[in-house]
Coordinates of C-alpha atoms in Angstrom, one line a residue:
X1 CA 0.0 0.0 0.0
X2 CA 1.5 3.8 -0.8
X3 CA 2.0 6.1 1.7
X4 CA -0.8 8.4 0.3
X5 CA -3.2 5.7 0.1
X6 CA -2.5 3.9 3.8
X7 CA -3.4 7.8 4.8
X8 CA -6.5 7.4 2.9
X9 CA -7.5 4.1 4.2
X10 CA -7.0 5.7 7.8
X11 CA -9.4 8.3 7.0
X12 CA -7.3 10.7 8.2
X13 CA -7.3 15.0 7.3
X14 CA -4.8 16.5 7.5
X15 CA -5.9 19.5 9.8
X16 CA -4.5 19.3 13.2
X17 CA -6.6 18.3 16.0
X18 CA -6.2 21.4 18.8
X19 CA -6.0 20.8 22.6
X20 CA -6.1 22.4 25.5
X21 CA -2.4 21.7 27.0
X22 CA -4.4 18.9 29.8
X23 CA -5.2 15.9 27.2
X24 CA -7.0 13.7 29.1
X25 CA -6.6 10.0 28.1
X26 CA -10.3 7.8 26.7
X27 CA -10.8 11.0 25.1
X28 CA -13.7 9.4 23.3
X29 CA -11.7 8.4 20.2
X30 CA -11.4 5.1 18.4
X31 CA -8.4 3.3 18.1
X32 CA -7.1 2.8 15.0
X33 CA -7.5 -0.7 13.7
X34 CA -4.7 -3.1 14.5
X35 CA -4.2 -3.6 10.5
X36 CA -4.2 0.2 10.3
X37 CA -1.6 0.1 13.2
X38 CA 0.8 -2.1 11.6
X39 CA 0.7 -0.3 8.3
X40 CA 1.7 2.8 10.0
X41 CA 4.8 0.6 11.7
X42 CA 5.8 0.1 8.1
X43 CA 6.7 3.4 7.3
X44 CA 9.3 3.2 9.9
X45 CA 12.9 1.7 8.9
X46 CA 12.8 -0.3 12.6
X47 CA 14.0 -4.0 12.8
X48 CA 11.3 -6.8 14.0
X49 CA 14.3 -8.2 15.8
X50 CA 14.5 -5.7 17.8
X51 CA 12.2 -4.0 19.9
X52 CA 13.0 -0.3 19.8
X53 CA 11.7 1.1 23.1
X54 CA 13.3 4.1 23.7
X55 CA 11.3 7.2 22.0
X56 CA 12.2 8.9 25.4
X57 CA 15.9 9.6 24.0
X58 CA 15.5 9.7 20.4
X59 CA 12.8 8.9 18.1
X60 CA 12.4 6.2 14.7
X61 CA 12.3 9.1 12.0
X62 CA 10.0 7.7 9.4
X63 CA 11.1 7.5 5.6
X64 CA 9.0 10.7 4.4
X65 CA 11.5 12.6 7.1
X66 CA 14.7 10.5 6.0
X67 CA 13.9 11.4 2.4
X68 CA 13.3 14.9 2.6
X69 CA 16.4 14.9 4.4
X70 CA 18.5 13.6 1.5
X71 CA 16.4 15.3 -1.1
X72 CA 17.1 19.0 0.7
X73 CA 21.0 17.8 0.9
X74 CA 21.5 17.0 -2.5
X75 CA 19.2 19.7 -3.5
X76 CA 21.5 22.5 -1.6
X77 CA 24.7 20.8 -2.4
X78 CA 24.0 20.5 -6.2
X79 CA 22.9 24.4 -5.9
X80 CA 25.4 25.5 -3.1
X81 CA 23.3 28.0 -1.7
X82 CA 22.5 28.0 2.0
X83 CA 19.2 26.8 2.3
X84 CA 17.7 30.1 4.3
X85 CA 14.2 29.5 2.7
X86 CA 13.7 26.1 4.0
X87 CA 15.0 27.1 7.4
X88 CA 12.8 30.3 7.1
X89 CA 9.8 28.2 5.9
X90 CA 9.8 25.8 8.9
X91 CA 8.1 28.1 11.6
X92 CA 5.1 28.3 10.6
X93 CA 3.9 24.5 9.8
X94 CA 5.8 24.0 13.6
X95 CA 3.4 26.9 14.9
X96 CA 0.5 25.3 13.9
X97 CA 1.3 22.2 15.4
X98 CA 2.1 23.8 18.9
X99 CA -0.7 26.0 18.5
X100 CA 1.1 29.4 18.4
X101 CA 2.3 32.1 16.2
X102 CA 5.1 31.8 13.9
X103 CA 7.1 35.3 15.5
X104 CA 7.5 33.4 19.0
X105 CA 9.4 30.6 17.9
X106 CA 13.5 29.8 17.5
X107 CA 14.7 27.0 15.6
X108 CA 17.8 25.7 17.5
X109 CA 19.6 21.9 18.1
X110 CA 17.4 20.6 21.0
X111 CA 16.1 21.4 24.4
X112 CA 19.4 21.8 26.2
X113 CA 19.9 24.4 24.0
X114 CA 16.5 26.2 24.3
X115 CA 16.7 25.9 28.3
X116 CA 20.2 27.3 28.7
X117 CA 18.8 30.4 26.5
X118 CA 16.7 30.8 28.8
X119 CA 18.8 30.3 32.3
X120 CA 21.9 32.8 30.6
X121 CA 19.4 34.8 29.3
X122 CA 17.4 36.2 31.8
X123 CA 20.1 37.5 34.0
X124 CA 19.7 36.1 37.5
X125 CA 21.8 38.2 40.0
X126 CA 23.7 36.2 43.0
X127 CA 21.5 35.3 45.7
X128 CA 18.8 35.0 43.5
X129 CA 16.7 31.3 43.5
X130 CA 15.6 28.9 40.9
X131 CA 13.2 26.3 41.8
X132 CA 13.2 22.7 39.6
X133 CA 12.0 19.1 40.1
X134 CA 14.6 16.3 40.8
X135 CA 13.6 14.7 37.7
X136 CA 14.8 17.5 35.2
X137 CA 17.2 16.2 32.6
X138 CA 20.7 16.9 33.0
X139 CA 19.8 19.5 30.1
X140 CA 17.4 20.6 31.9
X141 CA 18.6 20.9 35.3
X142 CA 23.1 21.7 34.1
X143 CA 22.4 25.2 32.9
X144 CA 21.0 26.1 36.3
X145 CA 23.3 24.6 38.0
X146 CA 26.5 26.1 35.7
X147 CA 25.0 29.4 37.1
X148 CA 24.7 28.5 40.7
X149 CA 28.5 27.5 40.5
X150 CA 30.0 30.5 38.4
X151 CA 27.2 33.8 39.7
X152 CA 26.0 32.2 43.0
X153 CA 22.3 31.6 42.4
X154 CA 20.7 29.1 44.0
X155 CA 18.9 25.8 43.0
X156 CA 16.2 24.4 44.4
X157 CA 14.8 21.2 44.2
X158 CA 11.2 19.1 45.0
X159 CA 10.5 15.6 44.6
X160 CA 7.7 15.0 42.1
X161 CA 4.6 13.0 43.1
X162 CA 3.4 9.9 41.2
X163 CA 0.4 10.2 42.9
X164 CA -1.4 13.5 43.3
X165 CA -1.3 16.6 41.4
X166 CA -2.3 18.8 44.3
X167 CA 1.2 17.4 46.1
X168 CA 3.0 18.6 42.8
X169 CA 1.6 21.7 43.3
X170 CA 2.5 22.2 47.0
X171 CA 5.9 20.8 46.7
X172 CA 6.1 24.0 44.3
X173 CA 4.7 26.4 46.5
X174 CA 7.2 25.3 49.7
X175 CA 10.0 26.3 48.1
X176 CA 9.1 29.6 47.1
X177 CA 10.6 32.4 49.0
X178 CA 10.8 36.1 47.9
X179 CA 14.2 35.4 46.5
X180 CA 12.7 33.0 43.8
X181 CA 12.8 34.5 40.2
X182 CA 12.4 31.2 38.4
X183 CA 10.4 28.1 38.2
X184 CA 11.5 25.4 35.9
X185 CA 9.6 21.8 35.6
X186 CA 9.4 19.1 33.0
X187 CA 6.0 18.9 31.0
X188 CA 6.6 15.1 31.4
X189 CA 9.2 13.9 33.6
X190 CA 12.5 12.1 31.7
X191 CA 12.9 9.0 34.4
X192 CA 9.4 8.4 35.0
X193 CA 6.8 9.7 32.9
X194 CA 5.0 12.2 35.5
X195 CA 3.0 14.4 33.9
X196 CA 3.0 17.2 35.9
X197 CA 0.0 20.2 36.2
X198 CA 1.9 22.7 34.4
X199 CA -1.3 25.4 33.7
X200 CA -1.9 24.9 37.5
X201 CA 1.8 25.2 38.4
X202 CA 1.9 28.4 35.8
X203 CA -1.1 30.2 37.0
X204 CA 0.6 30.4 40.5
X205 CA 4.3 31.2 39.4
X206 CA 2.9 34.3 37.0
X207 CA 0.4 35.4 39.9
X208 CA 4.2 36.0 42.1
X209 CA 5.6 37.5 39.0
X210 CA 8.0 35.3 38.2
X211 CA 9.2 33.3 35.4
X212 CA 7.8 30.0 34.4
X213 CA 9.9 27.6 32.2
X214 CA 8.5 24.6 31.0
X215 CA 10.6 21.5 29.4
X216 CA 8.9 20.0 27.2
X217 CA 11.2 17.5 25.7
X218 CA 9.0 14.3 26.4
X219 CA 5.7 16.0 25.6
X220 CA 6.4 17.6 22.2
X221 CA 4.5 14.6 19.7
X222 CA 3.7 12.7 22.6
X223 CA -0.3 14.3 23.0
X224 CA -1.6 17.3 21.5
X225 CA -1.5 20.7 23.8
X226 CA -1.8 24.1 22.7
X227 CA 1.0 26.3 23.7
X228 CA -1.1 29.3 24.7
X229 CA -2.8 27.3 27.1
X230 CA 0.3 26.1 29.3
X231 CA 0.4 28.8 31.1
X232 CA 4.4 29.2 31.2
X233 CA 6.5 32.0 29.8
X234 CA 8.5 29.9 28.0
X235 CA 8.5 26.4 26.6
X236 CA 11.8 24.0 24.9
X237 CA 11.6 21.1 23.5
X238 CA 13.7 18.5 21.1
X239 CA 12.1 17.0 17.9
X240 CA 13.9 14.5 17.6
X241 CA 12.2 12.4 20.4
X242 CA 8.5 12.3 20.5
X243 CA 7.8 14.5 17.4
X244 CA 9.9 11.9 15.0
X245 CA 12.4 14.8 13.4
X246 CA 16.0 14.3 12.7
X247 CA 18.4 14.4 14.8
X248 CA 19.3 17.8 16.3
X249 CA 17.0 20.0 15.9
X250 CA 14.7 21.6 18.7
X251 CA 12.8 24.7 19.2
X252 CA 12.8 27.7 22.2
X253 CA 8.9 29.6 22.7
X254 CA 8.8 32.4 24.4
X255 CA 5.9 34.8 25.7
X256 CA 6.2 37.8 22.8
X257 CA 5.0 39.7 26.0
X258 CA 8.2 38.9 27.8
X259 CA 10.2 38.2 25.0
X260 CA 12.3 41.1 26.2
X261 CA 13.4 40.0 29.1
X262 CA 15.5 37.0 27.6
X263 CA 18.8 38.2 26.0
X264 CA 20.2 36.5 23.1
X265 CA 22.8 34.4 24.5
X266 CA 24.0 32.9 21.1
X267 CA 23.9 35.7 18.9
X268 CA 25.1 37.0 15.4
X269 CA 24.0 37.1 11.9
X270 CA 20.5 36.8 11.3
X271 CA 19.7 37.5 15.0
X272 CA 20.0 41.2 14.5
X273 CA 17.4 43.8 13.7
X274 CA 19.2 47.5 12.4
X275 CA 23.3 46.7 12.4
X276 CA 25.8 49.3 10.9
X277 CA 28.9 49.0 13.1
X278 CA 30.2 50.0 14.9
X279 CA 27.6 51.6 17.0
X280 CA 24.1 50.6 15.7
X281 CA 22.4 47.2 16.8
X282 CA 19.2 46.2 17.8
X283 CA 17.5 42.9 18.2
X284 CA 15.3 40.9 15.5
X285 CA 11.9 41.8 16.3
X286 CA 10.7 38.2 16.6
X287 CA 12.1 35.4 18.5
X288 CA 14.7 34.9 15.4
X289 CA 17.0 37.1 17.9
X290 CA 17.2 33.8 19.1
X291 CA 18.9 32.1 16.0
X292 CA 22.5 32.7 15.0
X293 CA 24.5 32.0 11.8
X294 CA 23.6 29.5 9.4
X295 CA 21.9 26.4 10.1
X296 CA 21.3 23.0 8.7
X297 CA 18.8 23.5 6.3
X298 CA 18.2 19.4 6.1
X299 CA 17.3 19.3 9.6
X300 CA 14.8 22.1 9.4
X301 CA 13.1 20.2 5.8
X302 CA 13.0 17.1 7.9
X303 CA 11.2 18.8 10.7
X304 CA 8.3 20.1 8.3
X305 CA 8.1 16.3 7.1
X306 CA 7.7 15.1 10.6
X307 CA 5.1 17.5 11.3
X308 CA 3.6 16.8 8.1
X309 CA 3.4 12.9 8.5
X310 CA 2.0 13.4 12.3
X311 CA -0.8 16.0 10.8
X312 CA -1.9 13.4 9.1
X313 CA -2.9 11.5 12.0
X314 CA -5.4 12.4 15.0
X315 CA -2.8 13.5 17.8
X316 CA -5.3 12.4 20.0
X317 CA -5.3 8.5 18.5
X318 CA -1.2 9.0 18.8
X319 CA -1.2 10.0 22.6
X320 CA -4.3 7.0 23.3
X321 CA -2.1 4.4 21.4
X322 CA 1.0 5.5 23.4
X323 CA -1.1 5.8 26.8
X324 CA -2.5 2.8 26.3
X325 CA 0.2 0.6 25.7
X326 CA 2.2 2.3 29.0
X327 CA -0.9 1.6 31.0
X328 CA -1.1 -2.0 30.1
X329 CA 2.5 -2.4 30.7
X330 CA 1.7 -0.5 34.2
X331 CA -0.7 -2.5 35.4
X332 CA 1.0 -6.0 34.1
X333 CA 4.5 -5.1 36.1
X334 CA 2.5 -4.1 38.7
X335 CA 1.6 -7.8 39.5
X336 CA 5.4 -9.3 39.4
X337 CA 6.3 -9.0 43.0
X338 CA 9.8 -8.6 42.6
X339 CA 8.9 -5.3 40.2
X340 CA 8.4 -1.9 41.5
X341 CA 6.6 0.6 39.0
X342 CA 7.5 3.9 39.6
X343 CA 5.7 5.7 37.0
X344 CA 2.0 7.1 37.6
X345 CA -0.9 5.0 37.9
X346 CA -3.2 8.1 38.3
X347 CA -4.3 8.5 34.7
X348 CA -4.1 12.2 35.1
X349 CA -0.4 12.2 35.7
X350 CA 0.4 9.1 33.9
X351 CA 1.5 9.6 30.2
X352 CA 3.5 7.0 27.5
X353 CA 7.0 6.5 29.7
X354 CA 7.0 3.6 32.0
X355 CA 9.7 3.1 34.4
X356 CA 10.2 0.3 36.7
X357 CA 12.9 -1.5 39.0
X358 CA 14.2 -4.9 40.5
X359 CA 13.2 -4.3 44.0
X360 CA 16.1 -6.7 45.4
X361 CA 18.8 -4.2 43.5
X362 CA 19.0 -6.3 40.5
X363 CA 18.1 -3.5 38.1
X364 CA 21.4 -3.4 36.1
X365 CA 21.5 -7.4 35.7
X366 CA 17.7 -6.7 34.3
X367 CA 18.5 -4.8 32.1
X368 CA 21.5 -6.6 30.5
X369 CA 18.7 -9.3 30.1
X370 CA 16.7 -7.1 28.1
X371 CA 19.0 -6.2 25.9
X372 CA 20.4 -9.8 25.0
X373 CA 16.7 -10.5 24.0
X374 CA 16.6 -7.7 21.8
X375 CA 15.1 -5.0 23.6
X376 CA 16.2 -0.7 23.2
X377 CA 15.6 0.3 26.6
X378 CA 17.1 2.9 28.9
X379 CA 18.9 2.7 31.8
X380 CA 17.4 6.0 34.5
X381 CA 19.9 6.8 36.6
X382 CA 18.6 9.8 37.5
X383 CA 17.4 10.9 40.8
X384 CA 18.8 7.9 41.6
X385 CA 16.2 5.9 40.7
X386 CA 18.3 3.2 39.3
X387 CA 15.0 1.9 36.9
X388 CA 14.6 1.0 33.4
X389 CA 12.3 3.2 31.7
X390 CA 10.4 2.2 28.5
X391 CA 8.3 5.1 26.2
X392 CA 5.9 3.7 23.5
X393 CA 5.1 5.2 20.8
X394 CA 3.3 5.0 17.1
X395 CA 5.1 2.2 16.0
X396 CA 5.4 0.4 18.8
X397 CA 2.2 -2.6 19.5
X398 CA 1.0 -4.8 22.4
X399 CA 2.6 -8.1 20.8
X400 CA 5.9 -5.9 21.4
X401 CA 4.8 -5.2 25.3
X402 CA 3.5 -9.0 25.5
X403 CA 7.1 -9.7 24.8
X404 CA 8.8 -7.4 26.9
X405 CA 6.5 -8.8 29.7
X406 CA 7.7 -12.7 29.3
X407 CA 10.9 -11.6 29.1
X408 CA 10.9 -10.1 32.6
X409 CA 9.3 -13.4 33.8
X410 CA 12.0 -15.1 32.4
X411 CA 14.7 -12.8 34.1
X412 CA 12.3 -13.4 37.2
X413 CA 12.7 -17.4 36.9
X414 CA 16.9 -17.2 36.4

């Protein structure tokens, strides 16, 4: 079956389906069909003999992105110009799929990138406090903690809950103090798939007037949200992982109403607005300020096919397929003694990441065993969890989590 036609048979538009930044899972969509399922696997260049769970670090581009990869190299190359068009043309497809304007958002290589922007960018004095969870990415968390050790800021840090959403909220709130200028959390949790209440979290941090940062590395393509609606002032994310781009290429949003406030921190050609030296500069009116130099134009052409080939499902379908295959896996581990799940069960924090653990310390032997029976998992060893986390995605299927299952019995029985 052609690509175009597998679309057809899905019944799918093309228009993308909007949400409020919440998606709640049993939205009241139908599942695809399992057939329909497994023709979708099939645009992806993954092996059967090995089960590739690990959409958490980087995502299975499918072959539309990988093509229009190659096709904008050799294009380029054959032309030798730079490619500004397609990196110029890229904003506004990725606007409408994060339900914002084109202005507010910088291309750049990943979410690292995007959240140190904003930690160098906004200017924190010594003294001044920066509140995170203890499940933010090391490029989430480093930046913050790069200032804390060269200006003498200070990090702060709460426990996420599994279990309640009012406790995330709380945990936020005891560590404010007047001294707090910033309050970073992840959208979704890296090591354990919390999906934490970041319009509630936002209202708060913007009523004390000050800024709210959201990583949204593991949420970007995992549901549908609307950017406007996440209450935060500014939002980074990597498109490589859930969203099923290239490798290396990201995106910064920032609040055009406090754009200001973030200085460029990697600036030069391109990011400027007036420039006659030596005297006159000013800023790019947009958040382009935020781009510097030329960029690889292949990345950005496969980013609009990503986005493309994910318009052309029902985001909510996506996020139910991922959801659903976590929550099986959640409640199945749940039921091997020597298992400890420490991702949610709640279904309002729980999301398509599920992370578990050996209870008698024999995480690490576990996971060896997973990966000599052919399965991509990743090792958490943040927090100090000392888990195995698995994320579950489009072309992942319950045959593949049936699997994954009997192979922990069988680790269970050595």
């Amino acid at each position: 079956m052609k690509r175009r036609d597998f679309f057809t048979h899905l019944g799918m538009g093309s228009a993308l389906m909007a949400s409020s930044g919440a998606w709640m899972p049993n939205s009241g969509q139908e599942s695809l069909s399992l057939q329909s399922w497994e023709e979708l696997r099939k645009q992806f260049p993954l092996q059967d003999s090995r089960v590739y769970f690990n959409t958490g670090g980087i995502g299975a581009a499918p072959y539309p992105v990988i093509q229009a990869v190659q096709d904008v190299l050799l294009r380029y190359q054959t032309l030798g110009e730079p490619g500004h068009d397609v990196f110029a043309a890229t904003h506004a497809p990725l606007a409408g799929f994060l339900g914002c304007s084109p202005e507010d958002l910088a291309l750049n290589r990943n979410a690292t990138e995007g959240n140190s922007t904003i930690a160098f960018g906004l200017r924190l004095k010594p003294g001044d406090e920066v509140i995170l969870d203890n499940e933010a990415h090391p490029g989430g968390a480093i930046p913050w903690m790069a200032l804390q050790k060269e200006y003498g800021i200070k990090v702060k840090v709460f426990s996420p809950s599994s279990i309640s959403i009012s406790e995330n909220i709380k945990a936020v709130k005891a560590l404010w103090t007047p001294k707090t200028k910033v309050v970073q959390v992840s959208h979704v949790t890296s090591p354990s798939g919390i999906r934490m209440p970041v319009q509630e979290i936002g209202e708060w941090v913007r009523q004390k007037g000050m800024w709210f940062h959201v990583d949204g590395a593991q949420s970007a393509g995992m549901f549908p949200f609307s950017l406007r609606d996440l209450q935060c002032d500014s939002f980074a994310a990597s498109a490589h992982k859930w969203m099923l781009a290239p490798h290396g290429i990201g995106f910064l949003w920032i609040d055009p109403t406090r754009r200001d406030r973030v200085i460029p921190t990697d600036i030069g050609a391109y990011s400027n607005g007036d420039y006659e030296l030596p005297l006159t500069l000013s800023y790019h009116p947009t958040a382009q300020r935020y781009e510097a130099g030329t960029q690889d134009e292949t990345k950005a052409a496969g980013l609009v096919a990503a986005i493309t080939f994910l318009n052309q499902l029902d985001m909510h379908q996506v996020a139910e397929h991922g959801f659903g295959l976590a929550r099986f896996l959640n409640q199945e581990l749940r039921s091997f003694l020597p298992i400890e799940v420490l991702s949610p069960k709640n279904p309002l924090l729980a999301s398509s990441i599920t992370t578990f653990r050996h209870r008698a310390g024999n995480t690490g032997l576990l996971l060896a065993h997973l990966s000599e029976h052919g399965f991509r998992v990743r090792s958490v060893t943040e927090a100090n969890l000392n888990a195995i986390r698995v994320s579950t995605h489009i072309y992942n299927n319950m045959d593949e989590c049936i699997r994954l299952l009997q192979a922990v019995k069988a680790y269970r029985k050595t």
